[in-house]
PDB file of C-alpha atoms in Angstrom:
ATOM      1  CA  UNK A 226     -32.317  66.949 -12.413  1.00 43.00           C
ATOM      2  CA  UNK A 227     -34.312  63.972 -12.991  1.00 42.00           C
ATOM      3  CA  UNK A 228     -34.830  65.041 -16.463  1.00 43.00           C
ATOM      4  CA  UNK A 229     -30.704  64.521 -16.389  1.00 44.00           C
ATOM      5  CA  UNK A 230     -30.445  61.831 -14.469  1.00 40.00           C
ATOM      6  CA  UNK A 231     -33.204  59.764 -16.880  1.00 42.00           C
ATOM      7  CA  UNK A 232     -30.496  60.948 -19.547  1.00 41.00           C
ATOM      8  CA  UNK A 233     -27.433  59.792 -17.774  1.00 40.00           C
ATOM      9  CA  UNK A 234     -29.111  56.591 -17.032  1.00 42.00           C
ATOM     10  CA  UNK A 235     -30.258  55.662 -20.701  1.00 42.00           C
ATOM     11  CA  UNK A 236     -26.430  56.854 -21.998  1.00 44.00           C
ATOM     12  CA  UNK A 237     -25.000  54.539 -19.969  1.00 40.00           C
ATOM     13  CA  UNK A 238     -27.654  51.546 -20.186  1.00 40.00           C
ATOM     14  CA  UNK A 239     -26.769  52.011 -24.017  1.00 42.00           C
ATOM     15  CA  UNK A 240     -22.924  51.835 -23.667  1.00 45.00           C
ATOM     16  CA  UNK A 241     -23.513  48.595 -21.484  1.00 45.00           C
ATOM     17  CA  UNK A 242     -25.368  47.619 -24.932  1.00 45.00           C
ATOM     18  CA  UNK A 243     -22.926  48.195 -26.761  1.00 47.00           C
ATOM     19  CA  UNK A 244     -19.671  47.144 -25.267  1.00 48.00           C
ATOM     20  CA  UNK A 245     -21.599  44.525 -24.925  1.00 48.00           C
ATOM     21  CA  UNK A 246     -22.444  43.658 -28.609  1.00 43.00           C
ATOM     22  CA  UNK A 247     -19.435  44.555 -29.877  1.00 44.00           C
ATOM     23  CA  UNK A 248     -17.791  41.723 -27.357  1.00 41.00           C
ATOM     24  CA  UNK A 249     -19.757  38.873 -29.329  1.00 40.00           C
ATOM     25  CA  UNK A 250     -19.126  40.325 -32.693  1.00 44.00           C
ATOM     26  CA  UNK A 251     -15.668  41.300 -32.480  1.00 45.00           C
ATOM     27  CA  UNK A 252     -14.121  37.734 -33.895  1.00 44.00           C
ATOM     28  CA  UNK A 253     -10.623  39.803 -34.037  1.00 48.00           C
ATOM     29  CA  UNK A 254     -10.091  38.605 -30.402  1.00 53.00           C
ATOM     30  CA  UNK A 255     -11.395  34.832 -30.708  1.00 82.00           C
ATOM     31  CA  UNK A 256      -8.722  34.379 -33.341  1.00 91.00           C
ATOM     32  CA  UNK A 257      -5.925  32.316 -33.613  1.00 95.00           C
ATOM     33  CA  UNK A 258      -2.592  32.817 -36.027  1.00 96.00           C
ATOM     34  CA  UNK A 259      -1.735  28.810 -36.472  1.00 98.00           C
ATOM     35  CA  UNK A 260       1.299  28.420 -38.740  1.00 98.00           C
ATOM     36  CA  UNK A 261       2.008  24.727 -40.246  1.00 98.00           C
ATOM     37  CA  UNK A 262       4.723  23.623 -42.554  1.00 98.00           C
ATOM     38  CA  UNK A 263       4.389  21.566 -45.676  1.00 98.00           C
ATOM     39  CA  UNK A 264       7.378  18.316 -46.238  1.00 95.00           C
ATOM     40  CA  UNK A 265       6.518  19.617 -49.385  1.00 91.00           C
ATOM     41  CA  UNK A 266       5.899  21.862 -53.026  1.00 94.00           C
ATOM     42  CA  UNK A 267       2.235  20.990 -52.358  1.00 97.00           C
ATOM     43  CA  UNK A 268       0.161  18.423 -54.226  1.00 97.00           C
ATOM     44  CA  UNK A 269      -2.317  16.328 -53.489  1.00 98.00           C
ATOM     45  CA  UNK A 270      -1.741  14.879 -50.212  1.00 98.00           C
ATOM     46  CA  UNK A 271      -1.963  18.794 -49.073  1.00 98.00           C
ATOM     47  CA  UNK A 272      -5.537  19.054 -50.563  1.00 98.00           C
ATOM     48  CA  UNK A 273      -7.547  18.970 -47.695  1.00 98.00           C
ATOM     49  CA  UNK A 274      -5.568  21.463 -45.777  1.00 98.00           C
ATOM     50  CA  UNK A 275      -6.020  23.978 -48.318  1.00 98.00           C
ATOM     51  CA  UNK A 276     -10.122  22.869 -49.069  1.00 98.00           C
ATOM     52  CA  UNK A 277      -9.981  23.846 -44.787  1.00 98.00           C
ATOM     53  CA  UNK A 278      -8.792  27.380 -45.924  1.00 98.00           C
ATOM     54  CA  UNK A 279     -11.046  27.822 -48.973  1.00 98.00           C
ATOM     55  CA  UNK A 280     -14.003  26.155 -47.418  1.00 98.00           C
ATOM     56  CA  UNK A 281     -13.815  28.243 -44.254  1.00 98.00           C
ATOM     57  CA  UNK A 282     -13.029  25.104 -42.063  1.00 98.00           C
ATOM     58  CA  UNK A 283     -10.296  26.938 -40.140  1.00 98.00           C
ATOM     59  CA  UNK A 284     -11.941  30.142 -39.482  1.00 97.00           C
ATOM     60  CA  UNK A 285     -15.426  28.440 -38.408  1.00 97.00           C
ATOM     61  CA  UNK A 286     -12.810  27.101 -35.511  1.00 97.00           C
ATOM     62  CA  UNK A 287     -11.617  30.641 -34.860  1.00 97.00           C
ATOM     63  CA  UNK A 288      -8.463  30.069 -36.890  1.00 98.00           C
ATOM     64  CA  UNK A 289      -6.596  31.731 -39.600  1.00 98.00           C
ATOM     65  CA  UNK A 290      -3.793  29.717 -40.865  1.00 98.00           C
ATOM     66  CA  UNK A 291      -0.480  29.799 -42.759  1.00 98.00           C
ATOM     67  CA  UNK A 292       0.480  27.400 -45.371  1.00 98.00           C
ATOM     68  CA  UNK A 293       4.258  28.056 -45.139  1.00 96.00           C
ATOM     69  CA  UNK A 294       6.502  25.867 -47.300  1.00 95.00           C
ATOM     70  CA  UNK A 295       9.628  23.718 -45.964  1.00 93.00           C
ATOM     71  CA  UNK A 296      12.838  26.091 -46.898  1.00 88.00           C
ATOM     72  CA  UNK A 297      16.178  24.633 -45.926  1.00 86.00           C
ATOM     73  CA  UNK A 298      14.843  24.238 -42.647  1.00 83.00           C
ATOM     74  CA  UNK A 299      12.611  21.041 -43.222  1.00 91.00           C
ATOM     75  CA  UNK A 300       9.559  21.194 -41.713  1.00 95.00           C
ATOM     76  CA  UNK A 301      10.851  18.424 -39.074  1.00 96.00           C
ATOM     77  CA  UNK A 302      13.103  21.142 -37.285  1.00 95.00           C
ATOM     78  CA  UNK A 303      10.525  24.482 -37.709  1.00 97.00           C
ATOM     79  CA  UNK A 304       7.449  22.264 -36.081  1.00 97.00           C
ATOM     80  CA  UNK A 305      10.113  20.592 -32.971  1.00 97.00           C
ATOM     81  CA  UNK A 306      11.381  23.997 -32.379  1.00 95.00           C
ATOM     82  CA  UNK A 307       8.015  26.012 -32.480  1.00 95.00           C
ATOM     83  CA  UNK A 308       8.655  28.207 -35.541  1.00 96.00           C
ATOM     84  CA  UNK A 309       5.804  26.024 -36.781  1.00 97.00           C
ATOM     85  CA  UNK A 310       2.735  25.280 -35.429  1.00 98.00           C
ATOM     86  CA  UNK A 311       1.950  21.583 -37.145  1.00 98.00           C
ATOM     87  CA  UNK A 312       3.404  20.543 -40.036  1.00 98.00           C
ATOM     88  CA  UNK A 313       3.854  17.934 -43.051  1.00 98.00           C
ATOM     89  CA  UNK A 314       6.009  14.678 -42.136  1.00 97.00           C
ATOM     90  CA  UNK A 315       6.091  10.248 -42.555  1.00 97.00           C
ATOM     91  CA  UNK A 316       6.011   8.417 -39.624  1.00 97.00           C
ATOM     92  CA  UNK A 317       9.978   7.622 -40.639  1.00 94.00           C
ATOM     93  CA  UNK A 318      11.002  11.171 -40.325  1.00 95.00           C
ATOM     94  CA  UNK A 319       9.029  11.067 -37.092  1.00 97.00           C
ATOM     95  CA  UNK A 320      10.923   8.086 -35.825  1.00 97.00           C
ATOM     96  CA  UNK A 321      14.044   9.401 -36.795  1.00 95.00           C
ATOM     97  CA  UNK A 322      13.261  12.916 -34.874  1.00 95.00           C
ATOM     98  CA  UNK A 323      12.040  11.357 -31.472  1.00 96.00           C
ATOM     99  CA  UNK A 324      15.431   8.730 -31.010  1.00 96.00           C
ATOM    100  CA  UNK A 325      17.337  12.181 -31.242  1.00 94.00           C
ATOM    101  CA  UNK A 326      15.249  13.673 -28.994  1.00 94.00           C
ATOM    102  CA  UNK A 327      13.480  15.801 -31.294  1.00 95.00           C
ATOM    103  CA  UNK A 328      10.072  16.800 -29.727  1.00 95.00           C
ATOM    104  CA  UNK A 329       7.854  15.763 -32.707  1.00 98.00           C
ATOM    105  CA  UNK A 330       4.415  13.925 -32.362  1.00 98.00           C
ATOM    106  CA  UNK A 331       2.160  13.203 -35.201  1.00 98.00           C
ATOM    107  CA  UNK A 332      -0.836  13.554 -34.721  1.00 98.00           C
ATOM    108  CA  UNK A 333      -3.041  12.022 -37.668  1.00 98.00           C
ATOM    109  CA  UNK A 334      -2.037   9.755 -40.944  1.00 98.00           C
ATOM    110  CA  UNK A 335      -2.872  11.657 -44.025  1.00 98.00           C
ATOM    111  CA  UNK A 336      -2.874   8.199 -45.506  1.00 98.00           C
ATOM    112  CA  UNK A 337      -3.999   5.147 -44.097  1.00 98.00           C
ATOM    113  CA  UNK A 338      -1.126   2.939 -45.911  1.00 97.00           C
ATOM    114  CA  UNK A 339       2.310   3.010 -47.960  1.00 97.00           C
ATOM    115  CA  UNK A 340       1.951   4.150 -51.792  1.00 96.00           C
ATOM    116  CA  UNK A 341       5.114   4.069 -52.403  1.00 97.00           C
ATOM    117  CA  UNK A 342       7.134   2.082 -54.479  1.00 97.00           C
ATOM    118  CA  UNK A 343      10.262   1.484 -56.808  1.00 98.00           C
ATOM    119  CA  UNK A 344       8.619   2.939 -60.225  1.00 98.00           C
ATOM    120  CA  UNK A 345      10.847   1.753 -63.414  1.00 98.00           C
ATOM    121  CA  UNK A 346       9.613   2.351 -67.231  1.00 98.00           C
ATOM    122  CA  UNK A 347       8.404  -0.869 -68.731  1.00 97.00           C
ATOM    123  CA  UNK A 348      11.501  -1.790 -71.053  1.00 96.00           C
ATOM    124  CA  UNK A 349      13.801  -1.628 -68.187  1.00 97.00           C
ATOM    125  CA  UNK A 350      12.352  -4.669 -67.497  1.00 97.00           C
ATOM    126  CA  UNK A 351      12.564  -4.842 -63.833  1.00 98.00           C
ATOM    127  CA  UNK A 352       9.585  -6.729 -61.798  1.00 98.00           C
ATOM    128  CA  UNK A 353      10.861  -7.669 -59.148  1.00 97.00           C
ATOM    129  CA  UNK A 354      13.369  -6.318 -56.361  1.00 98.00           C
ATOM    130  CA  UNK A 355      15.690  -9.477 -58.168  1.00 98.00           C
ATOM    131  CA  UNK A 356      15.665  -7.472 -61.143  1.00 98.00           C
ATOM    132  CA  UNK A 357      17.664  -4.450 -59.288  1.00 98.00           C
ATOM    133  CA  UNK A 358      20.910  -6.566 -59.314  1.00 98.00           C
ATOM    134  CA  UNK A 359      22.643  -4.641 -62.046  1.00 98.00           C
ATOM    135  CA  UNK A 360      20.818  -1.586 -62.502  1.00 98.00           C
ATOM    136  CA  UNK A 361      21.560   2.100 -61.451  1.00 98.00           C
ATOM    137  CA  UNK A 362      19.091   3.300 -58.558  1.00 98.00           C
ATOM    138  CA  UNK A 363      18.397   7.394 -58.421  1.00 97.00           C
ATOM    139  CA  UNK A 364      17.573   8.268 -54.883  1.00 96.00           C
ATOM    140  CA  UNK A 365      18.251  11.379 -52.459  1.00 92.00           C
ATOM    141  CA  UNK A 366      21.190  10.067 -50.808  1.00 89.00           C
ATOM    142  CA  UNK A 367      19.015   8.471 -47.324  1.00 89.00           C
ATOM    143  CA  UNK A 368      20.627   5.480 -45.369  1.00 92.00           C
ATOM    144  CA  UNK A 369      16.730   4.074 -45.709  1.00 94.00           C
ATOM    145  CA  UNK A 370      16.683   3.545 -49.562  1.00 96.00           C
ATOM    146  CA  UNK A 371      19.481   1.033 -49.403  1.00 96.00           C
ATOM    147  CA  UNK A 372      18.386  -0.717 -46.487  1.00 95.00           C
ATOM    148  CA  UNK A 373      14.704  -0.999 -48.077  1.00 96.00           C
ATOM    149  CA  UNK A 374      16.623  -2.050 -50.764  1.00 97.00           C
ATOM    150  CA  UNK A 375      18.312  -4.292 -49.722  1.00 96.00           C
ATOM    151  CA  UNK A 376      15.224  -5.999 -47.680  1.00 95.00           C
ATOM    152  CA  UNK A 377      13.164  -6.317 -50.576  1.00 96.00           C
ATOM    153  CA  UNK A 378      15.900  -7.877 -52.318  1.00 97.00           C
ATOM    154  CA  UNK A 379      17.162 -10.314 -49.779  1.00 96.00           C
ATOM    155  CA  UNK A 380      13.508 -12.112 -50.148  1.00 95.00           C
ATOM    156  CA  UNK A 381      14.920 -13.229 -53.404  1.00 96.00           C
ATOM    157  CA  UNK A 382      18.163 -14.053 -52.250  1.00 97.00           C
ATOM    158  CA  UNK A 383      20.051 -11.191 -54.680  1.00 97.00           C
ATOM    159  CA  UNK A 384      22.118  -8.753 -52.951  1.00 95.00           C
ATOM    160  CA  UNK A 385      22.262  -4.926 -52.732  1.00 97.00           C
ATOM    161  CA  UNK A 386      25.885  -4.207 -53.368  1.00 97.00           C
ATOM    162  CA  UNK A 387      25.205  -5.004 -56.882  1.00 98.00           C
ATOM    163  CA  UNK A 388      23.167  -2.179 -57.470  1.00 98.00           C
ATOM    164  CA  UNK A 389      23.977   1.252 -58.690  1.00 98.00           C
ATOM    165  CA  UNK A 390      23.139   3.123 -55.790  1.00 97.00           C
ATOM    166  CA  UNK A 391      23.435   7.439 -56.618  1.00 96.00           C
ATOM    167  CA  UNK A 392      22.084  10.354 -55.702  1.00 95.00           C
ATOM    168  CA  UNK A 393      20.056  12.088 -58.385  1.00 93.00           C
ATOM    169  CA  UNK A 394      19.400  14.934 -56.389  1.00 85.00           C
ATOM    170  CA  UNK A 395      16.372  17.860 -57.727  1.00 84.00           C
ATOM    171  CA  UNK A 396      16.208  15.158 -61.011  1.00 91.00           C
ATOM    172  CA  UNK A 397      12.619  14.295 -61.664  1.00 93.00           C
ATOM    173  CA  UNK A 398      12.188  10.839 -62.210  1.00 97.00           C
ATOM    174  CA  UNK A 399      11.456  11.199 -65.821  1.00 97.00           C
ATOM    175  CA  UNK A 400      14.339  13.124 -66.852  1.00 96.00           C
ATOM    176  CA  UNK A 401      16.629  10.634 -64.771  1.00 96.00           C
ATOM    177  CA  UNK A 402      15.385   7.551 -66.113  1.00 96.00           C
ATOM    178  CA  UNK A 403      15.993   8.960 -69.558  1.00 95.00           C
ATOM    179  CA  UNK A 404      19.074   9.736 -68.871  1.00 93.00           C
ATOM    180  CA  UNK A 405      21.519   7.669 -66.067  1.00 92.00           C
ATOM    181  CA  UNK A 406      19.152   5.596 -63.920  1.00 97.00           C
ATOM    182  CA  UNK A 407      16.657   2.623 -64.791  1.00 98.00           C
ATOM    183  CA  UNK A 408      14.269   3.193 -61.194  1.00 98.00           C
ATOM    184  CA  UNK A 409      13.377   5.624 -58.778  1.00 98.00           C
ATOM    185  CA  UNK A 410      10.946   5.533 -55.661  1.00 97.00           C
ATOM    186  CA  UNK A 411       8.065   7.457 -56.350  1.00 97.00           C
ATOM    187  CA  UNK A 412       4.583   7.186 -54.902  1.00 96.00           C
ATOM    188  CA  UNK A 413       2.459   6.206 -57.191  1.00 96.00           C
ATOM    189  CA  UNK A 414      -0.249   8.785 -56.351  1.00 97.00           C
ATOM    190  CA  UNK A 415       1.436  11.574 -57.840  1.00 97.00           C
ATOM    191  CA  UNK A 416       4.575  10.900 -59.709  1.00 97.00           C
ATOM    192  CA  UNK A 417       2.882   6.778 -61.161  1.00 97.00           C
ATOM    193  CA  UNK A 418      -0.025   8.920 -62.514  1.00 98.00           C
ATOM    194  CA  UNK A 419       2.199  11.702 -63.948  1.00 98.00           C
ATOM    195  CA  UNK A 420       3.541   9.033 -65.917  1.00 98.00           C
ATOM    196  CA  UNK A 421      -0.367   7.284 -67.253  1.00 97.00           C
ATOM    197  CA  UNK A 422      -0.903  11.051 -68.175  1.00 97.00           C
ATOM    198  CA  UNK A 423       2.316  11.123 -70.274  1.00 97.00           C
ATOM    199  CA  UNK A 424       1.601   7.371 -71.801  1.00 97.00           C
ATOM    200  CA  UNK A 425       4.475   6.364 -70.217  1.00 96.00           C
ATOM    201  CA  UNK A 426       4.295   2.842 -68.743  1.00 97.00           C
ATOM    202  CA  UNK A 427       6.072   2.127 -64.933  1.00 98.00           C
ATOM    203  CA  UNK A 428       6.642  -1.193 -63.719  1.00 98.00           C
ATOM    204  CA  UNK A 429       5.540  -1.035 -59.632  1.00 98.00           C
ATOM    205  CA  UNK A 430       7.217  -2.587 -57.399  1.00 98.00           C
ATOM    206  CA  UNK A 431       5.246  -1.567 -53.935  1.00 97.00           C
ATOM    207  CA  UNK A 432       6.891  -2.405 -50.629  1.00 96.00           C
ATOM    208  CA  UNK A 433       3.757  -3.202 -49.135  1.00 96.00           C
ATOM    209  CA  UNK A 434       3.958  -6.162 -51.448  1.00 95.00           C
ATOM    210  CA  UNK A 435       6.784  -7.085 -49.693  1.00 94.00           C
ATOM    211  CA  UNK A 436       7.124  -6.108 -46.142  1.00 94.00           C
ATOM    212  CA  UNK A 437       4.151  -5.648 -44.018  1.00 94.00           C
ATOM    213  CA  UNK A 438       6.153  -3.211 -41.225  1.00 95.00           C
ATOM    214  CA  UNK A 439       7.030  -1.313 -44.442  1.00 97.00           C
ATOM    215  CA  UNK A 440       3.536  -0.707 -44.776  1.00 97.00           C
ATOM    216  CA  UNK A 441       3.884   2.456 -42.677  1.00 97.00           C
ATOM    217  CA  UNK A 442       1.741   6.080 -42.531  1.00 98.00           C
ATOM    218  CA  UNK A 443       3.479   8.911 -44.776  1.00 96.00           C
ATOM    219  CA  UNK A 444       2.802  11.381 -45.110  1.00 97.00           C
ATOM    220  CA  UNK A 445       1.028  12.053 -41.832  1.00 98.00           C
ATOM    221  CA  UNK A 446       0.598  15.612 -39.874  1.00 98.00           C
ATOM    222  CA  UNK A 447       2.939  16.735 -36.569  1.00 98.00           C
ATOM    223  CA  UNK A 448       3.206  19.667 -33.426  1.00 98.00           C
ATOM    224  CA  UNK A 449       4.871  19.739 -30.908  1.00 98.00           C
ATOM    225  CA  UNK A 450       4.906  18.363 -27.104  1.00 97.00           C
ATOM    226  CA  UNK A 451       4.722  22.127 -26.011  1.00 96.00           C
ATOM    227  CA  UNK A 452       1.618  22.181 -28.264  1.00 97.00           C
ATOM    228  CA  UNK A 453       0.651  19.161 -26.568  1.00 97.00           C
ATOM    229  CA  UNK A 454       0.868  20.315 -22.975  1.00 97.00           C
ATOM    230  CA  UNK A 455      -0.016  23.899 -23.458  1.00 97.00           C
ATOM    231  CA  UNK A 456      -2.345  24.321 -25.759  1.00 96.00           C
ATOM    232  CA  UNK A 457      -4.235  21.053 -26.796  1.00 97.00           C
ATOM    233  CA  UNK A 458      -7.135  23.405 -27.545  1.00 97.00           C
ATOM    234  CA  UNK A 459      -5.629  24.505 -30.482  1.00 97.00           C
ATOM    235  CA  UNK A 460      -4.401  21.188 -31.745  1.00 98.00           C
ATOM    236  CA  UNK A 461      -8.838  19.801 -31.525  1.00 98.00           C
ATOM    237  CA  UNK A 462      -9.012  23.338 -33.324  1.00 98.00           C
ATOM    238  CA  UNK A 463      -6.574  21.909 -35.722  1.00 98.00           C
ATOM    239  CA  UNK A 464      -7.552  18.997 -36.623  1.00 98.00           C
ATOM    240  CA  UNK A 465     -11.387  19.825 -36.488  1.00 98.00           C
ATOM    241  CA  UNK A 466     -11.307  22.248 -39.672  1.00 98.00           C
ATOM    242  CA  UNK A 467      -8.473  19.669 -41.356  1.00 98.00           C
ATOM    243  CA  UNK A 468     -10.523  16.695 -41.042  1.00 98.00           C
ATOM    244  CA  UNK A 469     -13.732  17.763 -42.636  1.00 98.00           C
ATOM    245  CA  UNK A 470     -10.473  18.884 -45.202  1.00 98.00           C
ATOM    246  CA  UNK A 471      -9.779  15.447 -46.222  1.00 98.00           C
ATOM    247  CA  UNK A 472     -13.270  14.329 -45.196  1.00 98.00           C
ATOM    248  CA  UNK A 473     -14.690  17.189 -48.145  1.00 98.00           C
ATOM    249  CA  UNK A 474     -12.059  15.737 -50.192  1.00 98.00           C
ATOM    250  CA  UNK A 475     -12.806  11.980 -50.128  1.00 98.00           C
ATOM    251  CA  UNK A 476     -16.721  12.840 -50.536  1.00 98.00           C
ATOM    252  CA  UNK A 477     -14.982  15.341 -54.233  1.00 98.00           C
ATOM    253  CA  UNK A 478     -12.491  14.920 -55.482  1.00 98.00           C
ATOM    254  CA  UNK A 479     -13.132  17.332 -58.512  1.00 98.00           C
ATOM    255  CA  UNK A 480     -14.033  20.006 -56.288  1.00 98.00           C
ATOM    256  CA  UNK A 481     -11.162  19.244 -54.018  1.00 98.00           C
ATOM    257  CA  UNK A 482      -8.479  19.157 -57.343  1.00 98.00           C
ATOM    258  CA  UNK A 483     -10.218  22.575 -58.622  1.00 98.00           C
ATOM    259  CA  UNK A 484      -9.902  24.109 -54.870  1.00 98.00           C
ATOM    260  CA  UNK A 485      -6.369  23.221 -54.750  1.00 98.00           C
ATOM    261  CA  UNK A 486      -5.536  24.032 -58.320  1.00 98.00           C
ATOM    262  CA  UNK A 487      -6.532  27.869 -57.404  1.00 98.00           C
ATOM    263  CA  UNK A 488      -4.733  28.256 -54.580  1.00 98.00           C
ATOM    264  CA  UNK A 489      -1.303  26.565 -56.126  1.00 98.00           C
ATOM    265  CA  UNK A 490      -1.957  28.393 -59.444  1.00 97.00           C
ATOM    266  CA  UNK A 491       1.623  26.893 -60.559  1.00 96.00           C
ATOM    267  CA  UNK A 492       0.584  23.292 -60.417  1.00 97.00           C
ATOM    268  CA  UNK A 493      -0.840  21.102 -63.562  1.00 98.00           C
ATOM    269  CA  UNK A 494      -4.580  21.494 -63.539  1.00 98.00           C
ATOM    270  CA  UNK A 495      -4.956  18.410 -64.469  1.00 98.00           C
ATOM    271  CA  UNK A 496      -2.443  16.692 -62.865  1.00 98.00           C
ATOM    272  CA  UNK A 497      -3.868  17.773 -59.812  1.00 98.00           C
ATOM    273  CA  UNK A 498      -7.654  16.537 -60.664  1.00 98.00           C
ATOM    274  CA  UNK A 499      -6.580  12.394 -62.431  1.00 98.00           C
ATOM    275  CA  UNK A 500      -4.094  12.469 -58.847  1.00 98.00           C
ATOM    276  CA  UNK A 501      -6.763  13.194 -56.798  1.00 98.00           C
ATOM    277  CA  UNK A 502      -9.161  11.054 -58.561  1.00 98.00           C
ATOM    278  CA  UNK A 503      -6.459   8.499 -57.655  1.00 98.00           C
ATOM    279  CA  UNK A 504      -6.343   9.336 -53.797  1.00 98.00           C
ATOM    280  CA  UNK A 505      -9.279  10.523 -52.066  1.00 98.00           C
ATOM    281  CA  UNK A 506     -10.498   7.053 -51.956  1.00 98.00           C
ATOM    282  CA  UNK A 507      -7.061   5.991 -49.881  1.00 98.00           C
ATOM    283  CA  UNK A 508      -7.078   9.075 -47.452  1.00 98.00           C
ATOM    284  CA  UNK A 509      -9.593   6.782 -45.294  1.00 98.00           C
ATOM    285  CA  UNK A 510      -8.908   3.818 -46.744  1.00 97.00           C
ATOM    286  CA  UNK A 511      -9.765   1.718 -44.377  1.00 97.00           C
ATOM    287  CA  UNK A 512      -9.567   3.374 -41.188  1.00 98.00           C
ATOM    288  CA  UNK A 513     -13.131   3.600 -39.088  1.00 97.00           C
ATOM    289  CA  UNK A 514     -12.394   7.740 -39.698  1.00 98.00           C
ATOM    290  CA  UNK A 515      -9.944   9.878 -41.313  1.00 98.00           C
ATOM    291  CA  UNK A 516      -6.746  10.183 -39.770  1.00 98.00           C
ATOM    292  CA  UNK A 517      -6.629   7.717 -36.976  1.00 98.00           C
ATOM    293  CA  UNK A 518      -3.161   5.870 -36.405  1.00 98.00           C
ATOM    294  CA  UNK A 519      -2.141   2.395 -34.842  1.00 98.00           C
ATOM    295  CA  UNK A 520      -0.067   2.042 -32.871  1.00 98.00           C
ATOM    296  CA  UNK A 521       0.994  -1.122 -34.171  1.00 98.00           C
ATOM    297  CA  UNK A 522       1.884   0.230 -37.258  1.00 98.00           C
ATOM    298  CA  UNK A 523       4.206   2.717 -35.251  1.00 98.00           C
ATOM    299  CA  UNK A 524       5.964  -0.637 -33.578  1.00 97.00           C
ATOM    300  CA  UNK A 525       6.101  -2.213 -36.526  1.00 97.00           C
ATOM    301  CA  UNK A 526       8.190   0.299 -39.063  1.00 97.00           C
ATOM    302  CA  UNK A 527      10.294   0.875 -35.628  1.00 97.00           C
ATOM    303  CA  UNK A 528      11.548  -2.248 -35.212  1.00 96.00           C
ATOM    304  CA  UNK A 529      12.066  -3.097 -38.514  1.00 96.00           C
ATOM    305  CA  UNK A 530      13.952   0.127 -38.832  1.00 95.00           C
ATOM    306  CA  UNK A 531      16.381  -0.991 -35.985  1.00 95.00           C
ATOM    307  CA  UNK A 532      16.762  -4.495 -36.701  1.00 94.00           C
ATOM    308  CA  UNK A 533      18.068  -3.270 -40.031  1.00 92.00           C
ATOM    309  CA  UNK A 534      20.612  -0.383 -38.332  1.00 92.00           C
ATOM    310  CA  UNK A 535      18.905   2.542 -38.886  1.00 94.00           C
ATOM    311  CA  UNK A 536      18.472   3.368 -35.511  1.00 94.00           C
ATOM    312  CA  UNK A 537      20.286   3.517 -32.690  1.00 92.00           C
ATOM    313  CA  UNK A 538      17.936   2.113 -29.449  1.00 95.00           C
ATOM    314  CA  UNK A 539      13.821   0.771 -29.975  1.00 94.00           C
ATOM    315  CA  UNK A 540      11.341   3.586 -30.433  1.00 96.00           C
ATOM    316  CA  UNK A 541       9.058   4.651 -27.727  1.00 96.00           C
ATOM    317  CA  UNK A 542       5.921   3.948 -30.169  1.00 96.00           C
ATOM    318  CA  UNK A 543       3.098   5.449 -27.532  1.00 96.00           C
ATOM    319  CA  UNK A 544       4.820   8.292 -27.222  1.00 97.00           C
ATOM    320  CA  UNK A 545       5.219   9.075 -30.486  1.00 98.00           C
ATOM    321  CA  UNK A 546       1.729   9.506 -31.742  1.00 98.00           C
ATOM    322  CA  UNK A 547      -1.621  10.360 -30.771  1.00 98.00           C
ATOM    323  CA  UNK A 548      -5.643  10.127 -32.014  1.00 98.00           C
ATOM    324  CA  UNK A 549      -6.498  12.734 -28.889  1.00 98.00           C
ATOM    325  CA  UNK A 550      -7.306  15.670 -30.685  1.00 98.00           C
ATOM    326  CA  UNK A 551      -9.005  13.803 -34.396  1.00 98.00           C
ATOM    327  CA  UNK A 552     -12.809  14.621 -33.112  1.00 97.00           C
ATOM    328  CA  UNK A 553     -15.392  12.340 -32.815  1.00 88.00           C
TER     329      UNK A 553
END
């Protein structure tokens, strides 16, 4: 009888030990599923996400991340509705969304300063906003485009009504400027770098050279108010991994470019490499750390939008962004 009791005791003890071991080793119960939606086709604005995935930074935080394309709905709508946990957007889009009571919040600035501007082939001889007069601008049909053009041109006593504004749809910059437009709004880190590779000289008129208020965060990472209220730990884990991804890209642009190219084989690897070299120093730039946002930047741009009739009411800037999920 004692022998059988001893055998049963040992069996129970081993079962308990096995259960304890299984609980610590079974990571599947701890894994959280995460969906992050891009704002556009993958490019070097998104490198930190792909690095975090490839290097296992998401896995280290207990996250299994799916990187999604925006589709017709767009990243802001998918994040606001909870169909994606996080997204890539821009300060101007978040500002407009907040005014319309769409509950998205910016949680990190991917790049510290606005790197966009109006680009034209050098032979168009567009070297200042005044030169926009009598030219054809190719855009995507957003009201903000005309407002920005007007804002820059007024500084040189020029009139936006003398610009022929057309919607060039999905036509790429290089095709459009050969066909029927003179200049367009581009991000130099991608299209400008591609122009360099093509040997096509551009004149660039950067927004930040003409107005401090146009030095806004583009792109940014977003989530929705429900995530912030109900699962802030997920946001902290997500940004802990993403921060590592972008910091890796800052320190290792060549390897980061290789990771992005391997993840998205349709991209031109040489363009990715050159773009990454140009953009990596600009992720953090003069900020104390990657991702941080300033209320002044949010207030400056929203006041510019309001003054230019792009917003029905002024933005409560403090509700539109937060730094609380960035790692220390």
